[in-house]
mmCIF file of C-alpha atoms in Angstrom:
data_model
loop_
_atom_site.group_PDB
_atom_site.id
_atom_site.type_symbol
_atom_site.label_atom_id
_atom_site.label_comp_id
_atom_site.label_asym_id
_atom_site.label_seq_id
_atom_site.Cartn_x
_atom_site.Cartn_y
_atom_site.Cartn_z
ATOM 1 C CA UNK A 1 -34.802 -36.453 48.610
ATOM 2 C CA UNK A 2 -34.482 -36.152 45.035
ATOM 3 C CA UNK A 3 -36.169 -36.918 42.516
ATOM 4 C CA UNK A 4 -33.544 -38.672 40.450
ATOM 5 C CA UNK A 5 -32.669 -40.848 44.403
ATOM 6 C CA UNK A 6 -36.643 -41.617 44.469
ATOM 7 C CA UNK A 7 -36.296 -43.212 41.286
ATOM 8 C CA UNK A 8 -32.992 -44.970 41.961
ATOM 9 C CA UNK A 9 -34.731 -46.614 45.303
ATOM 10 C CA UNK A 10 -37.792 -46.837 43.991
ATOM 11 C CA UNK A 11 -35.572 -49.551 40.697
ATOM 12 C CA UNK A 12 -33.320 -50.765 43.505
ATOM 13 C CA UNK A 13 -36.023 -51.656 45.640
ATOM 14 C CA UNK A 14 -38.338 -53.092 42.415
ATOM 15 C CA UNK A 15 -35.240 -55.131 41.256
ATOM 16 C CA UNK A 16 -34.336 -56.400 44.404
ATOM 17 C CA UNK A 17 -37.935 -57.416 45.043
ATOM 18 C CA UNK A 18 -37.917 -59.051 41.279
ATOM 19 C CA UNK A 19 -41.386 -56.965 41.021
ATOM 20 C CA UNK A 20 -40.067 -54.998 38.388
ATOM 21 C CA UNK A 21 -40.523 -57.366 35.483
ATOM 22 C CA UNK A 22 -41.313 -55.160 32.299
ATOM 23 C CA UNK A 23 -41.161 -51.860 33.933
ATOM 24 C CA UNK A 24 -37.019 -52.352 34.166
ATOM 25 C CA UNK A 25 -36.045 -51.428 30.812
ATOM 26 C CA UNK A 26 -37.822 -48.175 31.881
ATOM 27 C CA UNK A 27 -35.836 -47.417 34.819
ATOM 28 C CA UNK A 28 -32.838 -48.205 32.755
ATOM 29 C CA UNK A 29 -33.720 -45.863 29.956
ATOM 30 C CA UNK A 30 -34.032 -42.851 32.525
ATOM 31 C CA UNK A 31 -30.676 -43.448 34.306
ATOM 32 C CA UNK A 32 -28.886 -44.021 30.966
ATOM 33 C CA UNK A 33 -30.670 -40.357 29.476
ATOM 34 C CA UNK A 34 -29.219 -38.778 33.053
ATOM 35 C CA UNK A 35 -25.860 -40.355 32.720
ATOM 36 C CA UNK A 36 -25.499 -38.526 29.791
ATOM 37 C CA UNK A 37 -27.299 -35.096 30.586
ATOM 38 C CA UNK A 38 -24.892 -34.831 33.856
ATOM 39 C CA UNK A 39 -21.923 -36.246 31.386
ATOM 40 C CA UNK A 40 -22.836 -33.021 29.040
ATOM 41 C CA UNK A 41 -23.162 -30.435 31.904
ATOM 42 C CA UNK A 42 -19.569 -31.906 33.011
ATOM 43 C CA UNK A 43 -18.152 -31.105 29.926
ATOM 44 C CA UNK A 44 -19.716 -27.818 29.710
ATOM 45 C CA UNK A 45 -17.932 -27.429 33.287
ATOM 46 C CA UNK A 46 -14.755 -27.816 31.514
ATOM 47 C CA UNK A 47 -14.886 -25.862 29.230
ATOM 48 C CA UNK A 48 -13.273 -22.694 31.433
ATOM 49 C CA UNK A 49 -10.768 -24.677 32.709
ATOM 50 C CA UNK A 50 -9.149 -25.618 29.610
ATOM 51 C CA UNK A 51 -6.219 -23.298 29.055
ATOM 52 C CA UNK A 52 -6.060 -22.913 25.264
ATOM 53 C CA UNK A 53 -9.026 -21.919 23.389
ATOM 54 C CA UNK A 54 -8.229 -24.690 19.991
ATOM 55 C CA UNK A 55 -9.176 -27.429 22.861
ATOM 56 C CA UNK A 56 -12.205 -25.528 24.185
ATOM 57 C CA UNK A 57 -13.350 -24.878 20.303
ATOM 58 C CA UNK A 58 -13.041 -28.742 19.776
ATOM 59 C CA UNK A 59 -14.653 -29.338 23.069
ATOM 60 C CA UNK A 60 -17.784 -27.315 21.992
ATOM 61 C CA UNK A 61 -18.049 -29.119 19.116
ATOM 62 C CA UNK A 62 -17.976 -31.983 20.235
ATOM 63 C CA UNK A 63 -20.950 -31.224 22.603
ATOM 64 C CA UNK A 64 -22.703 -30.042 19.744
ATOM 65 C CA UNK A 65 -22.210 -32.726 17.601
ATOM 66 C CA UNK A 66 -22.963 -35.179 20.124
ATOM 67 C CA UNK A 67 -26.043 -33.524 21.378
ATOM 68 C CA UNK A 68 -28.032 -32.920 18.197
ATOM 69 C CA UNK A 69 -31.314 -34.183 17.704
ATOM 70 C CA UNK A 70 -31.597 -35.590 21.452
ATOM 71 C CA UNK A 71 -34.347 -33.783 23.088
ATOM 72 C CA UNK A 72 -33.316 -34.136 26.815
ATOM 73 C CA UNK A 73 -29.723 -32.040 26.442
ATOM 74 C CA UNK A 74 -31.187 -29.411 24.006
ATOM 75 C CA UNK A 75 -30.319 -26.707 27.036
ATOM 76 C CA UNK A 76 -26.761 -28.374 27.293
ATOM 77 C CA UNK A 77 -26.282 -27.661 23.538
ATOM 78 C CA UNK A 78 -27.551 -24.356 23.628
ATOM 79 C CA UNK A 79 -25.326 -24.057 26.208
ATOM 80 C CA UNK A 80 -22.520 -24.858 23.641
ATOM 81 C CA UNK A 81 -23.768 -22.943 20.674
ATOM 82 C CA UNK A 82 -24.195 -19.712 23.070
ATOM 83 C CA UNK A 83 -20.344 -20.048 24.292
ATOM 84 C CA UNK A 84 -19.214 -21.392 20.829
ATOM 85 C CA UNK A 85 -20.843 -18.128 19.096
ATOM 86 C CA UNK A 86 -18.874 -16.224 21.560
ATOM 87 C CA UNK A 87 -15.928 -17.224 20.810
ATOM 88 C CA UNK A 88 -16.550 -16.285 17.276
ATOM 89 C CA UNK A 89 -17.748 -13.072 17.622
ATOM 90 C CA UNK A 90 -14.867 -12.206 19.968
ATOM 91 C CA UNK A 91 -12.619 -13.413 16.833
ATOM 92 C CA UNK A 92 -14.885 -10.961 14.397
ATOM 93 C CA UNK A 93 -16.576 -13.805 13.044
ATOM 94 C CA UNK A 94 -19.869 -12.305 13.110
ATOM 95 C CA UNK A 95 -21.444 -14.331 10.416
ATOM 96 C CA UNK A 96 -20.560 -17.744 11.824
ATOM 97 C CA UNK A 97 -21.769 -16.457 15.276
ATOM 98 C CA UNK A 98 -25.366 -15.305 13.933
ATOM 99 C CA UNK A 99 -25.415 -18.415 12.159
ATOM 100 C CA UNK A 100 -24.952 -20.712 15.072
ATOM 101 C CA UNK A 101 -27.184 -18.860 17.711
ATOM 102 C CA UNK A 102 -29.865 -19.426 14.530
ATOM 103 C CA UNK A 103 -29.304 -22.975 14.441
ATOM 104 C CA UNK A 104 -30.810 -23.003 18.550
ATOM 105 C CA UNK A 105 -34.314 -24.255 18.413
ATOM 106 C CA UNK A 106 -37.090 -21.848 19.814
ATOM 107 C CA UNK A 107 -38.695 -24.947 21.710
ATOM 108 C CA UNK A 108 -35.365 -24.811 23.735
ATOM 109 C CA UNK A 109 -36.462 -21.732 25.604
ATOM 110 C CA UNK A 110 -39.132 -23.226 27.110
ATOM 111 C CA UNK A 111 -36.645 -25.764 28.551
ATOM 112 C CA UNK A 112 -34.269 -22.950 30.295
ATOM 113 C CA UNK A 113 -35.177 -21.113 33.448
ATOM 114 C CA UNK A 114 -36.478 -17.130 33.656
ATOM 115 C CA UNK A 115 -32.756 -15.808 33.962
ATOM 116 C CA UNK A 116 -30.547 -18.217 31.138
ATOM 117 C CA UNK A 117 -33.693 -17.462 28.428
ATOM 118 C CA UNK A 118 -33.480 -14.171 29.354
ATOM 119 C CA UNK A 119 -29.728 -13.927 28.689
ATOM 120 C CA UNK A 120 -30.226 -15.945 25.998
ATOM 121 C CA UNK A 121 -32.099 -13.726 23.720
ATOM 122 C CA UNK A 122 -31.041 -10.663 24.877
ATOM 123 C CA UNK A 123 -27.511 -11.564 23.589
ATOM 124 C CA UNK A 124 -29.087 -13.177 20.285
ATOM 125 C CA UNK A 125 -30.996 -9.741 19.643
ATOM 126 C CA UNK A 126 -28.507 -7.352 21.178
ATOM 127 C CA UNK A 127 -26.459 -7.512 18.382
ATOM 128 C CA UNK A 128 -26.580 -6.255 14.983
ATOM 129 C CA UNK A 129 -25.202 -8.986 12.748
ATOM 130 C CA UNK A 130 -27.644 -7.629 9.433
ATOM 131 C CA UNK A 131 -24.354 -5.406 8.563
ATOM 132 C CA UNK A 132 -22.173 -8.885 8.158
#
């Protein structure tokens, strides 16, 4: 079992027992915070099914938007800033691409696993934006 289903049983059983008392609001913070991580990684699902790439652009901003400053989907907007940047430098915008894989915090990293930080900053330093 999970560890996101021992928590749910672990509140259902609590609540139904009328134990839980003070400790609720806890169990309600963490299903709330992965609500919306698994709401983000949806959306980030999405994002190659969408046919025209306007909708994807506003899609990824969006994401990004919504995402900053909330600790527990940093990965899920680096996620978005890595595609976003992409998209730019596929378009020749070098300079807005450098600038948004700059704006992805280093503590994110630590947050990925071996392969996606890997990936990660081997596409950040592969590229030579100090012409633009």
């Amino acid at each position: 079992m999970g560890a996101f289903k021992r928590k749910y049983y672990k509140f259902k059983q609590e609540a139904c027992n009328c134990q839980a008392g003070t400790n609720l609001h806890i169990y309600i913070v963490f299903f709330n915070m992965q609500s919306i991580v698994k709401m983000f990684q949806k959306c980030l699902e999405f994002v190659d099914q969408v046919p025209d790439r306007e909708t994807k652009d506003i899609l990824l901003n969006s994401v990004r938007t919504n995402t900053e400053g909330k600790v527990y989907v940093e990965v899920e907007r680096a996620r978005a800033t890595r595609t976003l940047a992409a998209f730019k430098e596929a378009d020749g915008s070098y300079k807005e691409a450098f600038e948004l894989l700059q704006e992805v915090a280093i503590e994110t990293f630590s947050s990925m696993d071996r392969k996606e930080k890997y990936d990660f900053i081997y596409i950040d330093g592969n590229h030579d934006y100090g012409a633009v």
